[in-house]
PDB file of C-alpha atoms and ligand atoms in Angstrom:
ATOM      1  CA  MET A  24      10.287 -18.530   5.721  1.00 88.00           C
ATOM      2  CA  PHE A  25       6.880 -18.031   3.893  1.00 97.00           C
ATOM      3  CA  GLU A  26       6.741 -21.304   2.068  1.00 97.00           C
ATOM      4  CA  ASN A  27       3.195 -22.502   1.401  1.00 96.00           C
ATOM      5  CA  LYS A  28       1.756 -19.143   2.556  1.00 98.00           C
ATOM      6  CA  HIS A  29      -0.542 -17.236   0.213  1.00 98.00           C
ATOM      7  CA  VAL A  30       0.296 -13.515   0.138  1.00 98.00           C
ATOM      8  CA  LEU A  31      -2.237 -11.402  -1.709  1.00 98.00           C
ATOM      9  CA  VAL A  32      -1.145  -7.953  -2.703  1.00 98.00           C
ATOM     10  CA  ALA A  33      -3.969  -5.633  -3.935  1.00 98.00           C
ATOM     11  CA  GLY A  34      -2.302  -3.183  -6.363  1.00 94.00           C
ATOM     12  CA  GLY A  35       0.855  -5.234  -6.416  1.00 91.00           C
ATOM     13  CA  THR A  36       1.838  -4.797  -9.934  1.00 96.00           C
ATOM     14  CA  SER A  37       4.209  -1.842  -9.697  1.00 95.00           C
ATOM     15  CA  GLY A  38       6.192   0.311  -7.284  1.00 96.00           C
ATOM     16  CA  ILE A  39       6.360  -0.176  -3.593  1.00 97.00           C
ATOM     17  CA  ASN A  40       3.611  -2.816  -3.681  1.00 98.00           C
ATOM     18  CA  LEU A  41       5.283  -4.886  -6.317  1.00 98.00           C
ATOM     19  CA  GLY A  42       8.674  -4.582  -4.319  1.00 98.00           C
ATOM     20  CA  ILE A  43       6.807  -5.931  -1.318  1.00 98.00           C
ATOM     21  CA  ALA A  44       5.296  -8.703  -3.349  1.00 98.00           C
ATOM     22  CA  MET A  45       8.785  -9.543  -4.677  1.00 98.00           C
ATOM     23  CA  GLY A  46      10.101  -9.664  -1.060  1.00 98.00           C
ATOM     24  CA  PHE A  47       7.484 -12.330  -0.177  1.00 98.00           C
ATOM     25  CA  ALA A  48       8.049 -14.183  -3.365  1.00 98.00           C
ATOM     26  CA  LYS A  49      11.769 -14.439  -2.653  1.00 98.00           C
ATOM     27  CA  ALA A  50      10.833 -15.702   0.836  1.00 98.00           C
ATOM     28  CA  GLY A  51       8.948 -18.549  -0.795  1.00 98.00           C
ATOM     29  CA  ALA A  52       5.432 -17.353  -0.584  1.00 98.00           C
ATOM     30  CA  LYS A  53       2.640 -18.011  -3.165  1.00 98.00           C
ATOM     31  CA  LEU A  54       1.720 -14.590  -4.581  1.00 98.00           C
ATOM     32  CA  SER A  55      -1.488 -13.187  -5.852  1.00 98.00           C
ATOM     33  CA  VAL A  56      -1.710  -9.680  -7.239  1.00 98.00           C
ATOM     34  CA  PHE A  57      -4.363  -7.667  -9.002  1.00 97.00           C
ATOM     35  CA  SER A  58      -4.641  -4.185 -10.503  1.00 96.00           C
ATOM     36  CA  ARG A  59      -6.368  -2.397 -13.278  1.00 97.00           C
ATOM     37  CA  LYS A  60      -4.136  -2.930 -16.313  1.00 97.00           C
ATOM     38  CA  GLN A  61      -3.561  -6.427 -17.940  1.00 97.00           C
ATOM     39  CA  GLU A  62       0.002  -5.663 -19.177  1.00 98.00           C
ATOM     40  CA  LYS A  63       1.060  -4.570 -15.723  1.00 97.00           C
ATOM     41  CA  VAL A  64      -0.489  -7.729 -14.274  1.00 98.00           C
ATOM     42  CA  ASP A  65       1.172 -10.011 -16.784  1.00 98.00           C
ATOM     43  CA  ALA A  66       4.655  -8.359 -16.283  1.00 98.00           C
ATOM     44  CA  ALA A  67       4.328  -8.634 -12.442  1.00 98.00           C
ATOM     45  CA  VAL A  68       3.127 -12.260 -12.488  1.00 98.00           C
ATOM     46  CA  ALA A  69       6.099 -13.178 -14.794  1.00 98.00           C
ATOM     47  CA  ALA A  70       8.601 -11.395 -12.481  1.00 98.00           C
ATOM     48  CA  LEU A  71       7.098 -12.802  -9.284  1.00 98.00           C
ATOM     49  CA  SER A  72       6.938 -16.430 -10.780  1.00 98.00           C
ATOM     50  CA  GLU A  73      10.686 -16.158 -11.721  1.00 98.00           C
ATOM     51  CA  ALA A  74      11.550 -15.014  -8.172  1.00 98.00           C
ATOM     52  CA  GLY A  75       9.402 -17.565  -6.260  1.00 97.00           C
ATOM     53  CA  PRO A  76       6.563 -20.039  -6.694  1.00 98.00           C
ATOM     54  CA  LYS A  77       4.069 -19.606  -9.598  1.00 98.00           C
ATOM     55  CA  ALA A  78       2.189 -16.333  -9.024  1.00 98.00           C
ATOM     56  CA  HIS A  79      -1.531 -15.598  -9.844  1.00 98.00           C
ATOM     57  CA  GLY A  80      -2.734 -12.348 -11.409  1.00 98.00           C
ATOM     58  CA  GLY A  81      -6.171 -10.750 -11.748  1.00 98.00           C
ATOM     59  CA  ILE A  82      -7.896  -7.555 -12.873  1.00 98.00           C
ATOM     60  CA  ALA A  83      -9.834  -5.340 -10.637  1.00 98.00           C
ATOM     61  CA  ASP A  84     -10.288  -1.679  -9.926  1.00 98.00           C
ATOM     62  CA  VAL A  85     -10.419  -1.353  -6.158  1.00 98.00           C
ATOM     63  CA  ARG A  86     -13.160   1.238  -6.511  1.00 98.00           C
ATOM     64  CA  GLN A  87     -15.444  -1.439  -7.808  1.00 98.00           C
ATOM     65  CA  PRO A  88     -16.585  -3.728  -4.931  1.00 98.00           C
ATOM     66  CA  GLU A  89     -17.815  -6.532  -7.191  1.00 98.00           C
ATOM     67  CA  GLN A  90     -14.495  -6.614  -9.150  1.00 98.00           C
ATOM     68  CA  VAL A  91     -12.630  -6.777  -5.813  1.00 98.00           C
ATOM     69  CA  LYS A  92     -14.755  -9.545  -4.520  1.00 98.00           C
ATOM     70  CA  ASP A  93     -14.406 -11.522  -7.690  1.00 98.00           C
ATOM     71  CA  ALA A  94     -10.631 -11.002  -7.943  1.00 98.00           C
ATOM     72  CA  ILE A  95     -10.210 -12.133  -4.375  1.00 98.00           C
ATOM     73  CA  ALA A  96     -12.287 -15.242  -4.831  1.00 98.00           C
ATOM     74  CA  ALA A  97     -10.187 -16.131  -7.968  1.00 98.00           C
ATOM     75  CA  ALA A  98      -6.853 -15.658  -6.082  1.00 98.00           C
ATOM     76  CA  VAL A  99      -8.196 -17.918  -3.220  1.00 98.00           C
ATOM     77  CA  GLN A 100      -9.346 -20.484  -5.826  1.00 98.00           C
ATOM     78  CA  ALA A 101      -5.733 -20.473  -7.264  1.00 98.00           C
ATOM     79  CA  GLN A 102      -3.496 -20.083  -4.225  1.00 98.00           C
ATOM     80  CA  GLY A 103      -5.651 -21.151  -1.184  1.00 98.00           C
ATOM     81  CA  PRO A 104      -6.731 -19.205   2.013  1.00 98.00           C
ATOM     82  CA  ILE A 105      -5.021 -15.832   2.423  1.00 98.00           C
ATOM     83  CA  ASP A 106      -2.337 -15.749   5.096  1.00 98.00           C
ATOM     84  CA  VAL A 107      -0.977 -12.160   4.370  1.00 98.00           C
ATOM     85  CA  LEU A 108      -3.005  -9.477   2.838  1.00 98.00           C
ATOM     86  CA  VAL A 109      -1.339  -6.288   1.599  1.00 98.00           C
ATOM     87  CA  SER A 110      -3.639  -3.495   0.531  1.00 98.00           C
ATOM     88  CA  GLY A 111      -1.630  -0.911  -1.385  1.00 94.00           C
ATOM     89  CA  ALA A 112      -3.646   0.478  -4.383  1.00 95.00           C
ATOM     90  CA  ALA A 113      -3.294   4.351  -4.280  1.00 96.00           C
ATOM     91  CA  GLY A 114      -3.759   7.410  -6.484  1.00 96.00           C
ATOM     92  CA  ASN A 115      -2.206  10.751  -6.256  1.00 95.00           C
ATOM     93  CA  PHE A 116      -1.702  14.070  -7.952  1.00 96.00           C
ATOM     94  CA  LEU A 117      -0.652  17.522  -6.731  1.00 96.00           C
ATOM     95  CA  ALA A 118      -3.649  19.910  -6.742  1.00 97.00           C
ATOM     96  CA  PRO A 119      -4.859  22.600  -4.325  1.00 97.00           C
ATOM     97  CA  ALA A 120      -8.420  21.918  -3.045  1.00 98.00           C
ATOM     98  CA  VAL A 121      -9.838  24.800  -5.075  1.00 98.00           C
ATOM     99  CA  ALA A 122      -8.408  23.188  -8.189  1.00 97.00           C
ATOM    100  CA  MET A 123     -10.175  19.934  -7.563  1.00 98.00           C
ATOM    101  CA  SER A 124     -13.616  18.946  -8.669  1.00 98.00           C
ATOM    102  CA  PRO A 125     -15.709  16.758  -6.441  1.00 98.00           C
ATOM    103  CA  ASN A 126     -14.871  13.904  -8.736  1.00 98.00           C
ATOM    104  CA  ALA A 127     -11.095  14.624  -8.355  1.00 98.00           C
ATOM    105  CA  PHE A 128     -11.278  14.426  -4.560  1.00 98.00           C
ATOM    106  CA  GLY A 129     -13.586  11.492  -4.666  1.00 98.00           C
ATOM    107  CA  THR A 130     -11.349   9.558  -7.067  1.00 98.00           C
ATOM    108  CA  VAL A 131      -8.459   9.470  -4.664  1.00 98.00           C
ATOM    109  CA  VAL A 132     -10.621   8.781  -1.678  1.00 98.00           C
ATOM    110  CA  GLY A 133     -12.361   6.111  -3.755  1.00 98.00           C
ATOM    111  CA  ILE A 134      -9.015   4.346  -4.638  1.00 98.00           C
ATOM    112  CA  ASP A 135      -7.176   4.886  -1.267  1.00 98.00           C
ATOM    113  CA  LEU A 136      -9.862   4.677   1.399  1.00 98.00           C
ATOM    114  CA  ASN A 137     -12.970   2.993  -0.141  1.00 98.00           C
ATOM    115  CA  GLY A 138     -10.569   0.661  -1.965  1.00 98.00           C
ATOM    116  CA  THR A 139      -8.876  -0.420   1.112  1.00 98.00           C
ATOM    117  CA  PHE A 140     -12.205  -1.106   2.803  1.00 98.00           C
ATOM    118  CA  HIS A 141     -13.356  -3.148  -0.234  1.00 98.00           C
ATOM    119  CA  VAL A 142     -10.154  -5.303  -0.264  1.00 98.00           C
ATOM    120  CA  LEU A 143     -10.247  -5.863   3.487  1.00 98.00           C
ATOM    121  CA  ARG A 144     -13.986  -6.488   3.567  1.00 98.00           C
ATOM    122  CA  TYR A 145     -13.961  -9.131   0.872  1.00 98.00           C
ATOM    123  CA  ALA A 146     -10.777 -10.696   1.859  1.00 98.00           C
ATOM    124  CA  PHE A 147     -11.935 -11.284   5.577  1.00 98.00           C
ATOM    125  CA  ASP A 148     -13.957 -14.470   4.850  1.00 97.00           C
ATOM    126  CA  HIS A 149     -10.937 -15.955   3.099  1.00 98.00           C
ATOM    127  CA  LEU A 150      -8.254 -15.136   5.707  1.00 98.00           C
ATOM    128  CA  THR A 151      -6.536 -17.844   7.686  1.00 98.00           C
ATOM    129  CA  LYS A 152      -8.041 -17.531  11.134  1.00 98.00           C
ATOM    130  CA  PRO A 153      -6.192 -17.339  13.546  1.00 98.00           C
ATOM    131  CA  GLY A 154      -2.905 -16.179  12.185  1.00 98.00           C
ATOM    132  CA  ALA A 155      -3.626 -13.929   9.232  1.00 98.00           C
ATOM    133  CA  CYS A 156      -1.879 -10.613   8.923  1.00 98.00           C
ATOM    134  CA  ILE A 157      -3.140  -7.444   7.072  1.00 98.00           C
ATOM    135  CA  ILE A 158      -0.782  -4.692   5.998  1.00 98.00           C
ATOM    136  CA  ASN A 159      -2.256  -1.418   4.740  1.00 98.00           C
ATOM    137  CA  VAL A 160       0.148   0.702   2.805  1.00 98.00           C
ATOM    138  CA  SER A 161      -0.416   4.324   3.974  1.00 98.00           C
ATOM    139  CA  ALA A 162       1.497   7.499   3.601  1.00 97.00           C
ATOM    140  CA  PRO A 163       2.899  10.232   5.933  1.00 95.00           C
ATOM    141  CA  GLN A 164       0.079  12.478   4.669  1.00 96.00           C
ATOM    142  CA  ALA A 165      -2.112  10.603   7.008  1.00 97.00           C
ATOM    143  CA  TRP A 166      -0.920  12.692   9.942  1.00 95.00           C
ATOM    144  CA  ILE A 167       1.249  15.475   8.233  1.00 92.00           C
ATOM    145  CA  PRO A 168      -0.979  18.000   6.443  1.00 92.00           C
ATOM    146  CA  MET A 169       0.725  18.773   3.113  1.00 92.00           C
ATOM    147  CA  MET A 170      -0.127  21.537   0.524  1.00 93.00           C
ATOM    148  CA  ALA A 171      -1.868  20.270  -2.621  1.00 96.00           C
ATOM    149  CA  GLN A 172      -2.527  16.901  -0.952  1.00 97.00           C
ATOM    150  CA  ALA A 173      -5.965  17.463   0.831  1.00 98.00           C
ATOM    151  CA  HIS A 174      -7.488  14.421  -0.952  1.00 98.00           C
ATOM    152  CA  VAL A 175      -4.538  12.175  -0.040  1.00 98.00           C
ATOM    153  CA  CYS A 176      -4.228  13.464   3.548  1.00 98.00           C
ATOM    154  CA  ALA A 177      -8.069  12.818   4.128  1.00 98.00           C
ATOM    155  CA  ALA A 178      -8.009   9.387   2.442  1.00 98.00           C
ATOM    156  CA  LYS A 179      -4.763   8.001   4.137  1.00 98.00           C
ATOM    157  CA  ALA A 180      -5.947   9.323   7.619  1.00 98.00           C
ATOM    158  CA  GLY A 181      -8.988   7.215   6.913  1.00 98.00           C
ATOM    159  CA  VAL A 182      -6.895   4.250   6.046  1.00 98.00           C
ATOM    160  CA  ASP A 183      -4.896   4.398   9.287  1.00 98.00           C
ATOM    161  CA  MET A 184      -8.104   4.632  11.288  1.00 98.00           C
ATOM    162  CA  LEU A 185      -9.487   1.603   9.434  1.00 98.00           C
ATOM    163  CA  THR A 186      -6.181  -0.200  10.510  1.00 98.00           C
ATOM    164  CA  LYS A 187      -6.757   0.675  14.148  1.00 98.00           C
ATOM    165  CA  THR A 188     -10.548  -0.091  14.093  1.00 98.00           C
ATOM    166  CA  LEU A 189     -10.187  -3.450  12.412  1.00 98.00           C
ATOM    167  CA  ALA A 190      -7.244  -4.345  14.658  1.00 98.00           C
ATOM    168  CA  MET A 191      -9.789  -4.081  17.502  1.00 98.00           C
ATOM    169  CA  GLU A 192     -12.649  -5.883  15.595  1.00 98.00           C
ATOM    170  CA  TRP A 193     -10.656  -8.560  14.039  1.00 98.00           C
ATOM    171  CA  GLY A 194      -8.178  -9.249  16.846  1.00 98.00           C
ATOM    172  CA  PRO A 195     -10.385 -11.746  18.528  1.00 98.00           C
ATOM    173  CA  ALA A 196     -10.484 -13.757  15.370  1.00 98.00           C
ATOM    174  CA  GLY A 197      -6.578 -13.955  15.427  1.00 98.00           C
ATOM    175  CA  VAL A 198      -6.200 -11.413  12.598  1.00 98.00           C
ATOM    176  CA  ARG A 199      -3.525  -8.585  13.012  1.00 98.00           C
ATOM    177  CA  VAL A 200      -3.930  -5.351  11.092  1.00 99.00           C
ATOM    178  CA  ASN A 201      -1.112  -2.728  10.701  1.00 98.00           C
ATOM    179  CA  SER A 202      -0.200   0.194   8.473  1.00 98.00           C
ATOM    180  CA  LEU A 203       3.127   0.447   6.842  1.00 98.00           C
ATOM    181  CA  VAL A 204       4.069   3.990   5.950  1.00 98.00           C
ATOM    182  CA  PRO A 205       6.681   4.530   3.211  1.00 98.00           C
ATOM    183  CA  GLY A 206       8.503   7.818   3.348  1.00 96.00           C
ATOM    184  CA  PRO A 207      10.392   9.173   0.167  1.00 95.00           C
ATOM    185  CA  ILE A 208      11.213   6.048  -1.687  1.00 97.00           C
ATOM    186  CA  ASP A 209      13.467   6.372  -4.719  1.00 96.00           C
ATOM    187  CA  GLY A 210      12.270   5.425  -8.196  1.00 93.00           C
ATOM    188  CA  THR A 211       8.535   5.192  -7.349  1.00 94.00           C
ATOM    189  CA  GLU A 212       5.576   6.673  -9.114  1.00 89.00           C
ATOM    190  CA  GLY A 213       4.694   8.634  -5.858  1.00 89.00           C
ATOM    191  CA  MET A 214       8.088  10.256  -5.936  1.00 90.00           C
ATOM    192  CA  ALA A 215       7.842  10.970  -9.689  1.00 89.00           C
ATOM    193  CA  ARG A 216       4.549  12.758  -9.114  1.00 87.00           C
ATOM    194  CA  LEU A 217       5.478  14.626  -6.043  1.00 88.00           C
ATOM    195  CA  LEU A 218       9.075  15.694  -6.710  1.00 90.00           C
ATOM    196  CA  VAL A 219       8.216  18.352  -9.231  1.00 88.00           C
ATOM    197  CA  ASP A 220      11.755  19.795  -9.344  1.00 91.00           C
ATOM    198  CA  LYS A 221      13.915  16.578 -10.040  1.00 89.00           C
ATOM    199  CA  SER A 222      17.146  18.537  -9.433  1.00 91.00           C
ATOM    200  CA  LYS A 223      16.096  18.784  -5.751  1.00 90.00           C
ATOM    201  CA  LYS A 224      16.416  15.081  -5.174  1.00 93.00           C
ATOM    202  CA  ASP A 225      19.796  15.245  -3.417  1.00 93.00           C
ATOM    203  CA  ALA A 226      18.447  18.045  -1.219  1.00 90.00           C
ATOM    204  CA  LEU A 227      15.392  15.999  -0.331  1.00 91.00           C
ATOM    205  CA  ALA A 228      17.671  13.046   0.643  1.00 93.00           C
ATOM    206  CA  LYS A 229      19.523  15.515   3.077  1.00 91.00           C
ATOM    207  CA  THR A 230      16.309  16.161   4.911  1.00 89.00           C
ATOM    208  CA  VAL A 231      16.075  12.480   5.854  1.00 92.00           C
ATOM    209  CA  PRO A 232      17.733  11.997   9.257  1.00 92.00           C
ATOM    210  CA  LEU A 233      19.296   8.742   7.997  1.00 95.00           C
ATOM    211  CA  GLY A 234      20.715  10.774   5.017  1.00 94.00           C
ATOM    212  CA  ARG A 235      19.356   8.917   2.012  1.00 97.00           C
ATOM    213  CA  LEU A 236      16.161   8.199   0.143  1.00 97.00           C
ATOM    214  CA  GLY A 237      14.454   4.831   0.937  1.00 98.00           C
ATOM    215  CA  GLN A 238      14.507   1.858  -1.418  1.00 98.00           C
ATOM    216  CA  VAL A 239      11.525  -0.440  -2.149  1.00 98.00           C
ATOM    217  CA  GLU A 240      13.468  -3.276  -0.310  1.00 98.00           C
ATOM    218  CA  ASP A 241      13.469  -1.102   2.858  1.00 98.00           C
ATOM    219  CA  CYS A 242       9.562  -1.352   2.703  1.00 98.00           C
ATOM    220  CA  ALA A 243       9.605  -4.980   1.679  1.00 98.00           C
ATOM    221  CA  ASP A 244      11.737  -6.021   4.576  1.00 98.00           C
ATOM    222  CA  VAL A 245       9.434  -4.340   7.124  1.00 98.00           C
ATOM    223  CA  ALA A 246       6.522  -5.990   5.463  1.00 98.00           C
ATOM    224  CA  LEU A 247       8.125  -9.340   5.927  1.00 98.00           C
ATOM    225  CA  PHE A 248       8.795  -8.535   9.633  1.00 98.00           C
ATOM    226  CA  LEU A 249       5.192  -7.406  10.225  1.00 98.00           C
ATOM    227  CA  ALA A 250       3.852 -10.743   8.599  1.00 98.00           C
ATOM    228  CA  SER A 251       6.363 -12.844  10.460  1.00 98.00           C
ATOM    229  CA  ASP A 252       5.991 -14.584  13.865  1.00 97.00           C
ATOM    230  CA  ALA A 253       8.342 -12.087  15.266  1.00 98.00           C
ATOM    231  CA  ALA A 254       5.533  -9.510  15.034  1.00 98.00           C
ATOM    232  CA  ARG A 255       2.929 -11.913  16.458  1.00 98.00           C
ATOM    233  CA  TYR A 256       1.922  -9.370  19.222  1.00 98.00           C
ATOM    234  CA  VAL A 257       1.899  -6.357  17.033  1.00 98.00           C
ATOM    235  CA  SER A 258      -1.482  -5.017  15.924  1.00 98.00           C
ATOM    236  CA  GLY A 259      -3.060  -1.669  15.214  1.00 98.00           C
ATOM    237  CA  VAL A 260       0.242   0.170  14.595  1.00 98.00           C
ATOM    238  CA  VAL A 261       1.109   2.785  12.087  1.00 98.00           C
ATOM    239  CA  LEU A 262       4.772   2.083  11.242  1.00 98.00           C
ATOM    240  CA  PRO A 263       6.822   4.655   9.184  1.00 98.00           C
ATOM    241  CA  VAL A 264       9.518   3.277   6.962  1.00 98.00           C
ATOM    242  CA  ASP A 265      11.127   6.598   6.165  1.00 97.00           C
ATOM    243  CA  GLY A 266      14.620   6.989   7.848  1.00 96.00           C
ATOM    244  CA  GLY A 267      13.017   9.405  10.351  1.00 94.00           C
ATOM    245  CA  TRP A 268      11.827  11.724   7.584  1.00 93.00           C
ATOM    246  CA  SER A 269       8.322  12.350   8.942  1.00 91.00           C
ATOM    247  CA  LEU A 270       9.801  13.499  12.330  1.00 89.00           C
ATOM    248  CA  ALA A 271      12.413  15.967  11.032  1.00 71.00           C
ATOM    249  CA  GLY A 272      12.070  16.951   7.402  1.00 54.00           C
ATOM    250  CA  ALA A 273       8.570  16.713   6.023  1.00 56.00           C
ATOM    251  CA  THR A 274       7.624  20.370   5.780  1.00 57.00           C
ATOM    252  CA  LEU A 275      10.980  21.394   4.439  1.00 61.00           C
ATOM    253  CA  ALA A 276      11.061  18.568   2.014  1.00 53.00           C
ATOM    254  CA  MET A 277       7.606  19.322   0.583  1.00 61.00           C
ATOM    255  CA  GLY A 278       8.690  22.822  -0.130  1.00 60.00           C
ATOM    256  CA  GLN A 279      11.642  21.534  -2.060  1.00 55.00           C
ATOM    257  CA  MET A 280       9.620  18.926  -3.777  1.00 62.00           C
ATOM    258  CA  MET A 281       7.184  21.462  -5.122  1.00 60.00           C
ATOM    259  CA  GLY A 282      10.017  23.618  -6.346  1.00 56.00           C
ATOM    260  CA  GLY A 283       9.671  26.251  -3.528  1.00 49.00           C
TER     261      GLY A 283
HETATM  262  C1  HXC B 328      -6.873  18.288 -10.538  1.00 86.89           C
HETATM  263  C2  HXC B 328      -7.238  16.221 -11.378  1.00 86.89           C
HETATM  264  C3  HXC B 328      -5.757  16.065 -11.554  1.00 86.89           C
HETATM  265  C4  HXC B 328      -4.917  17.024 -11.204  1.00 86.89           C
HETATM  266  C5  HXC B 328      -6.815  14.209 -12.193  1.00 86.89           C
HETATM  267  N1  HXC B 328      -7.701  15.072 -11.780  1.00 86.89           N
HETATM  268  N2  HXC B 328      -5.632  14.717 -12.060  1.00 86.89           N
HETATM  269  N3  HXC B 328      -7.713  17.274 -10.881  1.00 86.89           N
HETATM  270  N4  HXC B 328      -5.476  18.188 -10.741  1.00 86.89           N
HETATM  271  N5  HXC B 328      -3.611  17.044 -11.369  1.00 86.89           N
HETATM  272  C6  HXC B 328      -9.181  14.819 -11.800  1.00 86.89           C
HETATM  273  C7  HXC B 328      -9.761  14.597 -13.180  1.00 86.89           C
HETATM  274  O1  HXC B 328      -9.975  15.873 -13.832  1.00 86.89           O
HETATM  275  C8  HXC B 328     -11.039  13.931 -12.806  1.00 86.89           C
HETATM  276  O2  HXC B 328     -12.035  14.908 -12.400  1.00 86.89           O
HETATM  277  C9  HXC B 328     -10.756  13.068 -11.590  1.00 86.89           C
HETATM  278  O3  HXC B 328      -9.578  13.664 -11.154  1.00 86.89           O
HETATM  279  C10 HXC B 328     -10.461  11.629 -12.040  1.00 86.89           C
HETATM  280  O4  HXC B 328      -9.447  11.634 -13.059  1.00 86.89           O
HETATM  281  P1  HXC B 328      -9.316  10.442 -13.977  1.00 86.89           P
HETATM  282  O5  HXC B 328      -8.066  10.615 -14.876  1.00 86.89           O
HETATM  283  O6  HXC B 328     -10.569  10.222 -14.900  1.00 86.89           O
HETATM  284  O7  HXC B 328      -9.171   9.188 -13.096  1.00 86.89           O
HETATM  285  P2  HXC B 328      -8.461   7.858 -13.226  1.00 86.89           P
HETATM  286  O8  HXC B 328      -8.163   7.583 -14.711  1.00 86.89           O
HETATM  287  O9  HXC B 328      -9.347   6.822 -12.514  1.00 86.89           O
HETATM  288  O10 HXC B 328      -7.078   8.047 -12.644  1.00 86.89           O
HETATM  289  C11 HXC B 328      -6.920   8.125 -11.206  1.00 86.89           C
HETATM  290  C12 HXC B 328      -5.842   9.111 -10.794  1.00 86.89           C
HETATM  291  C13 HXC B 328      -4.583   8.746 -11.570  1.00 86.89           C
HETATM  292  C14 HXC B 328      -5.700   9.044  -9.236  1.00 86.89           C
HETATM  293  C15 HXC B 328      -6.283  10.551 -11.258  1.00 86.89           C
HETATM  294  O11 HXC B 328      -3.527   9.731 -11.227  1.00 86.89           O
HETATM  295  C16 HXC B 328      -4.073   7.344 -11.262  1.00 86.89           C
HETATM  296  O12 HXC B 328      -4.588   6.356 -11.897  1.00 86.89           O
HETATM  297  N6  HXC B 328      -3.130   7.180 -10.374  1.00 86.89           N
HETATM  298  C17 HXC B 328      -2.700   5.734  -9.913  1.00 86.89           C
HETATM  299  C18 HXC B 328      -1.200   5.746  -9.796  1.00 86.89           C
HETATM  300  C19 HXC B 328      -0.739   6.732  -8.747  1.00 86.89           C
HETATM  301  O13 HXC B 328      -1.287   7.836  -8.587  1.00 86.89           O
HETATM  302  N7  HXC B 328       0.310   6.436  -8.009  1.00 86.89           N
HETATM  303  C20 HXC B 328       0.924   7.318  -7.054  1.00 86.89           C
HETATM  304  C21 HXC B 328       0.584   6.917  -5.688  1.00 86.89           C
HETATM  305  S1  HXC B 328       1.610   7.598  -4.523  1.00 86.89           S
HETATM  306  P3  HXC B 328     -13.190  15.480 -13.314  1.00 86.89           P
HETATM  307  O14 HXC B 328     -14.051  16.316 -12.453  1.00 86.89           O
HETATM  308  O15 HXC B 328     -12.554  16.295 -14.378  1.00 86.89           O
HETATM  309  O16 HXC B 328     -13.954  14.296 -13.898  1.00 86.89           O
HETATM  310  C22 HXC B 328       0.854   7.796  -3.099  1.00 86.89           C
HETATM  311  C23 HXC B 328       1.577   8.199  -1.917  1.00 86.89           C
HETATM  312  C24 HXC B 328       2.792   8.975  -2.114  1.00 86.89           C
HETATM  313  O17 HXC B 328      -0.322   7.633  -2.994  1.00 86.89           O
HETATM  314  C25 HXC B 328       3.512   9.409  -0.821  1.00 86.89           C
HETATM  315  C26 HXC B 328       4.849  10.121  -1.059  1.00 86.89           C
HETATM  316  C27 HXC B 328       5.523  10.616   0.292  1.00 86.89           C
END
């Protein structure tokens, strides 16, 4: 379905982002990924190239605009104009606001929000126009205030507003921009960091209206839908992939995750 399409996933070397990249690779797309650590890039490129066409990997910290610009240019050189751009680099730790230094707060805002801007800003000139699709990977914290997550809440709210603003600015060029919002996804670094009391995993799953934790494939399938022609008239949406969790169980779930 995505044969000869170039899908660039910023931060696509682990977790949900790698799962999304794998979904596109299996659907025939040419992948590019970049992140901070060479060994993670090498492992991701090997796995993606086994699942689909030869993938390209680069090194960049999304907080560094010049690194992002160069990594995107190298990806375009290797794989051609970008048909689908997934921006998913993120950072997280549990900390009350009073325990955070300005640098701690700024680090997460720098990765999640500024990083998203850098990726989208420098990819824009290389997007297939009309027709390109951008997917920002956000989080329920964007609209659900959560304890010990002030940095993430602020950053992800900004990401979703970038999604909506750029859907308006870039729509006339034929570029769609949407946010995909993973809920509690099993086996991810986000869950490992936030689910402090691992014995509460089953209890957390019970707070999901659909009765289970998500899988990375649940996110990948929705990313494929958003990038497909079936979603050609969908832009500026913030789409939870969470089994209904953000409607019904988030407050309770966070209490459990933090051992309360
Ligand atoms: C208070 C902390 C802290 C903590 C770090 N800091 N951890 N402050 N409590 N637990 C502070 C440091 O002291 C420092 O401030 C500043 O943050 C930067 O820390 P560094 O370690 O120097 O930064 P860096 O090496 O760049 O690492 C960035 C990071 C790290 C965000 C801190 O955790 C990281 O690399 N994360 C990437 C992977 C990740 O987090 N994935 C999960 C994403 S899940 P000072 O003032 O001391 O210099 C997600 C959504 C989940 O985003 C949604 C689930 C529903």
